[in-house]
Structures are given as structure tokens and as C-alpha cells.
PDB file of C-alpha atoms in Angstrom:
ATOM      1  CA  UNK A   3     186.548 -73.146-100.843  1.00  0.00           C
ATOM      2  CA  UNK A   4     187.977 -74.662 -97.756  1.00  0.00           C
ATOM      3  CA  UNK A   5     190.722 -74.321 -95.527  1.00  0.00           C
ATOM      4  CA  UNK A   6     191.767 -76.155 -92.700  1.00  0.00           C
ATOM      5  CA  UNK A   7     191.815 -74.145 -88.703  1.00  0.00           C
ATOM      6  CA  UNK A   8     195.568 -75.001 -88.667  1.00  0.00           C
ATOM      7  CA  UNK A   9     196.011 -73.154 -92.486  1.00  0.00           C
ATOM      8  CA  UNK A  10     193.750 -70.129 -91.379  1.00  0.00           C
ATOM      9  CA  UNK A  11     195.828 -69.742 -87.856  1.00  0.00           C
ATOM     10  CA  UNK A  12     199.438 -69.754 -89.914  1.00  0.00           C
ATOM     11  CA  UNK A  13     197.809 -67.818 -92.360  1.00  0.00           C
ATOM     12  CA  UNK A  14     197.037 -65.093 -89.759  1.00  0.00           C
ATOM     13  CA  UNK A  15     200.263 -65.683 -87.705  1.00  0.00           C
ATOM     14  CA  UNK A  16     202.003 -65.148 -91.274  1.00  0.00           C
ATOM     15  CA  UNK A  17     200.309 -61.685 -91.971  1.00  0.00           C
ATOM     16  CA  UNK A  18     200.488 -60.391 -88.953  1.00  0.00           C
ATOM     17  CA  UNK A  19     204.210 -61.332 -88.499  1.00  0.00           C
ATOM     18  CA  UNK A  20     205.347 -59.681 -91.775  1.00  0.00           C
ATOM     19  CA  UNK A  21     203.353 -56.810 -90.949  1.00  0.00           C
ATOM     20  CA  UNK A  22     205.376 -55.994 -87.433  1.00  0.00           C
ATOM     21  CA  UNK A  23     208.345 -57.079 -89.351  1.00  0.00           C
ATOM     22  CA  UNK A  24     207.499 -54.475 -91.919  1.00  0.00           C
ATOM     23  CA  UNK A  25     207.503 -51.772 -88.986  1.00  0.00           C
ATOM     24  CA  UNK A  26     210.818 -53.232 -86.965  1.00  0.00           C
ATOM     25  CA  UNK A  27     212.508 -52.643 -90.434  1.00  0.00           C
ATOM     26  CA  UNK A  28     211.429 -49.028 -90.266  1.00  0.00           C
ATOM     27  CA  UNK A  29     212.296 -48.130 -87.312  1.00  0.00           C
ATOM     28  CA  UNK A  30     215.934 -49.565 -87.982  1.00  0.00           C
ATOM     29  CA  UNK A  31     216.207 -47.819 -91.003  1.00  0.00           C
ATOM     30  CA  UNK A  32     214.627 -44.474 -90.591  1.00  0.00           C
ATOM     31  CA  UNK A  33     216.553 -44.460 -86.414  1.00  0.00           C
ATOM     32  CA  UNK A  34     219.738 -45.473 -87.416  1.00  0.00           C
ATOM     33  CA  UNK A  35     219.955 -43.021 -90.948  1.00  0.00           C
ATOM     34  CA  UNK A  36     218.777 -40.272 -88.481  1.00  0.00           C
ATOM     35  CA  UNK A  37     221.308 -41.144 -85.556  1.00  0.00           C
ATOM     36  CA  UNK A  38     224.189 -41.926 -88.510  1.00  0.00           C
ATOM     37  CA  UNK A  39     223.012 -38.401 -90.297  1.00  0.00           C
ATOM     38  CA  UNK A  40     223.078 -36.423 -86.811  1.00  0.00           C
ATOM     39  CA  UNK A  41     225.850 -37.547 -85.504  1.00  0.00           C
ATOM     40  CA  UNK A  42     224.458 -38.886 -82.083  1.00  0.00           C
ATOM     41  CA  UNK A  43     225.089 -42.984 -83.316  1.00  0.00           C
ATOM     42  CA  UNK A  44     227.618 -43.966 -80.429  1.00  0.00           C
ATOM     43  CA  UNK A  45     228.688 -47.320 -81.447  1.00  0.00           C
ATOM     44  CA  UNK A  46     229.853 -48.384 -85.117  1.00  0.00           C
ATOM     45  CA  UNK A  47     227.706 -48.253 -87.891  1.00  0.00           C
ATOM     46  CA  UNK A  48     228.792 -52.655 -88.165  1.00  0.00           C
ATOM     47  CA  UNK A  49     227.688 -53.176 -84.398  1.00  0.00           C
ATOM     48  CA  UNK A  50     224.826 -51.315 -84.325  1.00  0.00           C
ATOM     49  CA  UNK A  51     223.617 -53.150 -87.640  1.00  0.00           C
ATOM     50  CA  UNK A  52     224.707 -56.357 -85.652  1.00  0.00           C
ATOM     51  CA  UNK A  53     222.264 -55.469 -82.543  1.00  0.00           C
ATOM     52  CA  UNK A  54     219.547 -54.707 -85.225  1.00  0.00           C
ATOM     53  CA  UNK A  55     220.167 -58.177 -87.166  1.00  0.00           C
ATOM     54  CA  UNK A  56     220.077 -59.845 -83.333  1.00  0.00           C
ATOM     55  CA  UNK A  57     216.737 -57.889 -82.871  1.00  0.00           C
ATOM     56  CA  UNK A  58     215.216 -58.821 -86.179  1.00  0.00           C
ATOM     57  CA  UNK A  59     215.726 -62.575 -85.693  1.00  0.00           C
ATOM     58  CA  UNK A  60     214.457 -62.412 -81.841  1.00  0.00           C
ATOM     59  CA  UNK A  61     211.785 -61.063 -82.920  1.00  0.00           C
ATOM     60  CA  UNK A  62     210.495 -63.509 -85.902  1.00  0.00           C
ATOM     61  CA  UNK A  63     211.573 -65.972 -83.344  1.00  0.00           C
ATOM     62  CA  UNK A  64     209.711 -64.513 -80.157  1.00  0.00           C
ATOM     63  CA  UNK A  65     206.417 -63.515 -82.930  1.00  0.00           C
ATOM     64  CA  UNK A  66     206.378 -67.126 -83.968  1.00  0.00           C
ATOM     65  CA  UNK A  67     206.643 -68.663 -80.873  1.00  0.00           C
ATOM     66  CA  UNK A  68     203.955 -66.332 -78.948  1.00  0.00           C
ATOM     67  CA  UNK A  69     201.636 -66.364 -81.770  1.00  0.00           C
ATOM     68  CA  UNK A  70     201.495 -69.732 -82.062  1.00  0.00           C
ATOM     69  CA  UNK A  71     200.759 -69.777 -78.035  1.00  0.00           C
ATOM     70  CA  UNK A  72     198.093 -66.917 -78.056  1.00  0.00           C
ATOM     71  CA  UNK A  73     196.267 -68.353 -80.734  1.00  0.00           C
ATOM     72  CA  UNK A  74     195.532 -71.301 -79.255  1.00  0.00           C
ATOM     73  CA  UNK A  75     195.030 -70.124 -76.192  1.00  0.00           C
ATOM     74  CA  UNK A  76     192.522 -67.503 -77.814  1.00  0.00           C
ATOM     75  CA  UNK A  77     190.843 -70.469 -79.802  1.00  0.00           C
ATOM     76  CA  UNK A  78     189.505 -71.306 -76.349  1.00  0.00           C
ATOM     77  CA  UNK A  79     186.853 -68.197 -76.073  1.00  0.00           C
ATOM     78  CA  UNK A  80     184.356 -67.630 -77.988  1.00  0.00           C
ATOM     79  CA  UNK A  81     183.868 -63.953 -76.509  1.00  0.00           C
ATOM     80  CA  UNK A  82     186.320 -60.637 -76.385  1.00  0.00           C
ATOM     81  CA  UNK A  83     185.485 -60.613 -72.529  1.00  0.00           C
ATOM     82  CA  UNK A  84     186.703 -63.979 -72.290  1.00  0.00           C
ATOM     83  CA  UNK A  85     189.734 -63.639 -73.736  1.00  0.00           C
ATOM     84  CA  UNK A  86     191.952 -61.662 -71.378  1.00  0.00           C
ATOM     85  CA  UNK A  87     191.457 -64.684 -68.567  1.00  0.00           C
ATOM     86  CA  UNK A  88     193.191 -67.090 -71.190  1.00  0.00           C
ATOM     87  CA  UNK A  89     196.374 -64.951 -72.418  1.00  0.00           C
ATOM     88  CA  UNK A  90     197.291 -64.134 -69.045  1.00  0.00           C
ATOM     89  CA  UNK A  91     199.311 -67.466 -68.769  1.00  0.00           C
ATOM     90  CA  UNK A  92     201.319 -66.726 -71.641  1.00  0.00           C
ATOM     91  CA  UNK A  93     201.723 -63.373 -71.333  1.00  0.00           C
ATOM     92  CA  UNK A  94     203.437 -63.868 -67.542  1.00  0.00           C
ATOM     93  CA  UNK A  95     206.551 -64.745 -69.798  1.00  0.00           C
ATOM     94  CA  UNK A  96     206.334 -61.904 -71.889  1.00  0.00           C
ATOM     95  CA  UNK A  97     205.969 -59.464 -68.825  1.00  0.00           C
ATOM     96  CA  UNK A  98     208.650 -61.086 -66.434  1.00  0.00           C
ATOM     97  CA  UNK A  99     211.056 -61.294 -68.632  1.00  0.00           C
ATOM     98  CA  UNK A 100     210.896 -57.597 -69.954  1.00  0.00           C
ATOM     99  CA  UNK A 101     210.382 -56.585 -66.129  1.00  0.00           C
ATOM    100  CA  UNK A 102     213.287 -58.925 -65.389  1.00  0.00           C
ATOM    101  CA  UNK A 103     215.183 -57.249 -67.844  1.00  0.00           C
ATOM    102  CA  UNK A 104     214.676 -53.656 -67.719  1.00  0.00           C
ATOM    103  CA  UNK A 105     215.075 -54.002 -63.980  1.00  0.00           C
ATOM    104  CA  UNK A 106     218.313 -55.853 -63.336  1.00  0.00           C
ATOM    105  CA  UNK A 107     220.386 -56.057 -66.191  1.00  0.00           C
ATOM    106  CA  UNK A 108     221.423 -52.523 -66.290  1.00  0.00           C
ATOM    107  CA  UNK A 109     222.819 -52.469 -62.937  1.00  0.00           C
ATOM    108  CA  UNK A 110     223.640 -56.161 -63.065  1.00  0.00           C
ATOM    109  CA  UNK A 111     224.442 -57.402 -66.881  1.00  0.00           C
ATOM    110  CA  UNK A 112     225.733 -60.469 -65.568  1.00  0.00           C
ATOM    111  CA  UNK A 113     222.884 -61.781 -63.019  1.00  0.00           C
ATOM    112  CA  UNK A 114     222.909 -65.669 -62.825  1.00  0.00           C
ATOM    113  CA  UNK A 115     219.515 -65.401 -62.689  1.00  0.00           C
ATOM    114  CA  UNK A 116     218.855 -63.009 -66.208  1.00  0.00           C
ATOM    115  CA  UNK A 117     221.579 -65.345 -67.713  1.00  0.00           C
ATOM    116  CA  UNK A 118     219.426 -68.975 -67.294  1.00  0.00           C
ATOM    117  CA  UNK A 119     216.447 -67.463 -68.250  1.00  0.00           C
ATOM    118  CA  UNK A 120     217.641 -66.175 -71.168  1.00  0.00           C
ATOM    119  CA  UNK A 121     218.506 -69.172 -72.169  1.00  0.00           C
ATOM    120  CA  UNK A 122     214.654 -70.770 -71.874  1.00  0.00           C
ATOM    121  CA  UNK A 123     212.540 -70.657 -74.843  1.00  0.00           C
ATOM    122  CA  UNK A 124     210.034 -68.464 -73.388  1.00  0.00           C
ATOM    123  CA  UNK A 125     211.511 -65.865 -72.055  1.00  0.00           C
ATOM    124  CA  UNK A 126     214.714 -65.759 -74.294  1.00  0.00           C
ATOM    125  CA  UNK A 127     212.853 -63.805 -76.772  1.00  0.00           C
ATOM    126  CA  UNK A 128     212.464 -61.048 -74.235  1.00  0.00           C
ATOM    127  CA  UNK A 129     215.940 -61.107 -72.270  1.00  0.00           C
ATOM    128  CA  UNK A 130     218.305 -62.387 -74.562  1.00  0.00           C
ATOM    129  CA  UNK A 131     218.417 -59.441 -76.893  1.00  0.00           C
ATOM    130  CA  UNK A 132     218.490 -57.027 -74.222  1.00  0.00           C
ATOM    131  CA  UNK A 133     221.570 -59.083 -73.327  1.00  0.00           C
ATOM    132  CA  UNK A 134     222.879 -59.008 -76.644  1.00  0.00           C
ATOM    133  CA  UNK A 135     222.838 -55.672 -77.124  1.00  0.00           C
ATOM    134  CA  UNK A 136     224.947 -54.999 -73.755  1.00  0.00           C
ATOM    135  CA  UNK A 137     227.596 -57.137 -75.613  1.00  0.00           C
ATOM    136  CA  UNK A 138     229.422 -59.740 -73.053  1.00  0.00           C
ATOM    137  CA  UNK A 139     227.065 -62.922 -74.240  1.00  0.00           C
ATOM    138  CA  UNK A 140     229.185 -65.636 -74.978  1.00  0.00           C
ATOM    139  CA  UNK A 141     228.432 -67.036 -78.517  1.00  0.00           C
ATOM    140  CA  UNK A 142     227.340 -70.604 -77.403  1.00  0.00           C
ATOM    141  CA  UNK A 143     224.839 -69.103 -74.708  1.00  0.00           C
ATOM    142  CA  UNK A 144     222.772 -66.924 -77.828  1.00  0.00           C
ATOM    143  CA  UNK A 145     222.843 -70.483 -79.904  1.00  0.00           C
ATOM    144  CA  UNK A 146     221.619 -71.964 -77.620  1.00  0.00           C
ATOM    145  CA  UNK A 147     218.631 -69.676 -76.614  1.00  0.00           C
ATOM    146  CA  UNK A 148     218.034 -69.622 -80.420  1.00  0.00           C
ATOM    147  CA  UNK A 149     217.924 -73.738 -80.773  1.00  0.00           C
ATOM    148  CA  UNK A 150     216.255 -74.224 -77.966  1.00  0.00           C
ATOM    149  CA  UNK A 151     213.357 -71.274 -79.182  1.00  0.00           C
ATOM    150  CA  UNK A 152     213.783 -72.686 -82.442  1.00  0.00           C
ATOM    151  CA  UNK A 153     212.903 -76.691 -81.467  1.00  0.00           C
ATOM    152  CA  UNK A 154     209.998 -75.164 -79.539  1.00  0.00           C
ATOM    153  CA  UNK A 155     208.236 -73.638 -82.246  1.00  0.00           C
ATOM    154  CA  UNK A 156     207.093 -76.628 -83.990  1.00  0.00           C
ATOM    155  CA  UNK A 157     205.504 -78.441 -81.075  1.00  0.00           C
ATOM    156  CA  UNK A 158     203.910 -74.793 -80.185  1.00  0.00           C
ATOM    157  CA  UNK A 159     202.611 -74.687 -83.752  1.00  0.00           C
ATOM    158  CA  UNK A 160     200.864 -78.297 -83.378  1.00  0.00           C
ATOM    159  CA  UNK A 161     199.663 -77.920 -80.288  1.00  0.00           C
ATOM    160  CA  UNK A 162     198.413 -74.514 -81.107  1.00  0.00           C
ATOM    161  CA  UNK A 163     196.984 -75.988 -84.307  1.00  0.00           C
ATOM    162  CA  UNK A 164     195.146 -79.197 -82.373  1.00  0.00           C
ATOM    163  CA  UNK A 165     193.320 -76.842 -80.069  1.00  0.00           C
ATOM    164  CA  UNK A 166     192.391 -73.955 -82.436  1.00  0.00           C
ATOM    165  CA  UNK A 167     190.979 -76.953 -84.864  1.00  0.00           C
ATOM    166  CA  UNK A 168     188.710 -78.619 -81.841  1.00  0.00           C
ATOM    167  CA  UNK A 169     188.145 -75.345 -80.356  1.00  0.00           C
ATOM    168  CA  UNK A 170     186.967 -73.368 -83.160  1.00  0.00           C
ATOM    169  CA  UNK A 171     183.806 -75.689 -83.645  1.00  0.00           C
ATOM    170  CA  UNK A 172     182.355 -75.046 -80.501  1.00  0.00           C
ATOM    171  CA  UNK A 173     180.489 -71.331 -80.291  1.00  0.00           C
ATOM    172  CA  UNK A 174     179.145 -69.941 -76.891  1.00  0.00           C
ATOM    173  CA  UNK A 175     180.838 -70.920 -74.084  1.00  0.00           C
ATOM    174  CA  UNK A 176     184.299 -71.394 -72.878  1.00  0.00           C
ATOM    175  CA  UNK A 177     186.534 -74.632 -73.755  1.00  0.00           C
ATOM    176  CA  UNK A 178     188.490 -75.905 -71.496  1.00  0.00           C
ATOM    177  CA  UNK A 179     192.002 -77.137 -72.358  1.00  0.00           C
ATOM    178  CA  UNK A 180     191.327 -80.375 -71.802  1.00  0.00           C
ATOM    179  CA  UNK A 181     188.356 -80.597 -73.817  1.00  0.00           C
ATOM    180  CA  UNK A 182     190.532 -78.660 -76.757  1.00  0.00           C
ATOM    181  CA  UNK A 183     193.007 -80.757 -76.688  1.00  0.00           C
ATOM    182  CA  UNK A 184     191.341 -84.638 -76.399  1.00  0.00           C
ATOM    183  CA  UNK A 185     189.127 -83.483 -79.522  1.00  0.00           C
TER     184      UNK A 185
END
């Protein structure tokens, strides 16, 4: 049989997605029946299923769109060893918005700073449900991070797709991103 690259990378994207899903739901359900059942659950049993909804959908959203980015950024190597010189780009987001996040929001919930980047596509995933769960985000601010994440994933997801398909063919070396993506 054959599939197409693009197919193959949403079909692993897909499985891998539902499987980290699988383990968010979990942890929601076997923390929160544990911190309900001991007593120790500080905030209502409706807001704390609110911050886990607001997780939930962050992270489909934040999967998707970094998926989509590593694979095609993986798609450029052909070896393991090669890899880690590739993700580093995309993975910046990742890391300063969590460091961004752990390091000045609780002191600082309302930083100017913490509050634009939350807002950009690729670091929203990261910062915006940190900033969600400390409460105090107006509702127009999270629609917007979600849109905005949301209209990004597409274009991610063909521009992943063009370079795993013209990347995947070539075995051995290294392809550059402008070889990937002119095809």
C-alpha cells in the first residue's frame, strides 16, 4: 500500500497526541479524586475542573502546534546525532516560555512582558495556562492566544508536511531548509 509523508507525519502526530492526552486525563482524574477524597483540594471542585478543561485544550493546542514544528524540523536529519542541532530552534519557545513563566509570574502575575507573550502562538501554549490558572486573564486576551495558536496550526501543518515530503527522500546527510522546502 501507499501513503503519502504528509499522511504518515499526521498519522504519527495523531497517535502520539492521543496517547499524552490519554495520560493528562489521568492525572486529572486520579489528582483531583485524591485531593477531592483527602480533603487538601483548595479551590472548588467547578474551578479546578475549569483550570483542567483550560489545560486540556492548551495542550492539544500546544501538541499540535509543536509536533507539527518538530517533525519537520526532524525530517531534516537522517541521523539521531543530528537531530538535537535541528529542534533546538523550536524548542527555545518551549523553554523560555516555561522559564519565563515559572520565574516571574509568581511574584509578578501581571508582567507586561508574560502578558504579550502569552498572547503569541508559540509561546502561548506554555504561559498562557500558567496564567490561566492564577485567574485575573481577561476573557478576550485567552481568545485571542487560542485564535491566534489556532490560525497557526494549519500553515505549521503544511509547511511541516512540504519539508517532511522532500526531506524524507534524501538518506545520509543533512538537508538544509532551503533545499526541504524548494523541493
Amino acid at each position: 500500500s501507499t501513503i503519502r509523508p504528509w499522511e504518515l507525519m499526521a498519522g504519527k502526530v495523531a497517535g502520539i497526541g492521543l496517547l499524552g492526552l490519554i495520560q493528562i486525563a489521568l492525572y486529572a482524574v486520579v489528582g483531583g479524586g485524591l485531593a477531592s477524597a483527602l480533603g487538601v483540594l483548595t479551590l472548588s471542585v467547578s474551578a479546578a475542573a475549569g483550570t483542567v478543561i483550560w489545560l486540556v485544550v492548551w495542550y492539544l493546542v500546544g501538541f499540535v502546534m509543536y509536533a507539527f514544528a518538530f517533525a519537520g524540523a526532524g525530517a531534516l536529519v537522517s541521523r539521531q546525532e543530528d537531530a538535537a542541532g535541528v529542534i533546538m530552534p523550536v524548542l527555545s519557545f518551549v523553554i523560555v516560555g516555561y522559564v519565563l513563566g515559572i520565574s516571574i509570574l509568581p511574584s509578578d502575575p501581571s508582567n507586561g512582558l508574560v502578558e504579550v507573550l502569552s498572547v503569541i502562538p508559540l509561546f502561548a501554549p506554555t504561559l498562557m495556562p500558567m496564567r490561566l490558572a492564577m485567574g485575573g486573564v481577561p476573557g478576550w486576551e485567552a481568545a485571542l492566544a487560542l485564535v491566534l495558536a489556532l490560525a497557526l496550526i494549519p500553515a505549521l501543518a503544511l509547511l511541516a508536511g512540504r519539508i517532511y515530503r522532500n526531506a524524507v527522500i534524501h538518506i545520509g546527510a543533512r538537508v538544509s531548509l532551503r533545499r526541504a522546502l524548494a523541493g
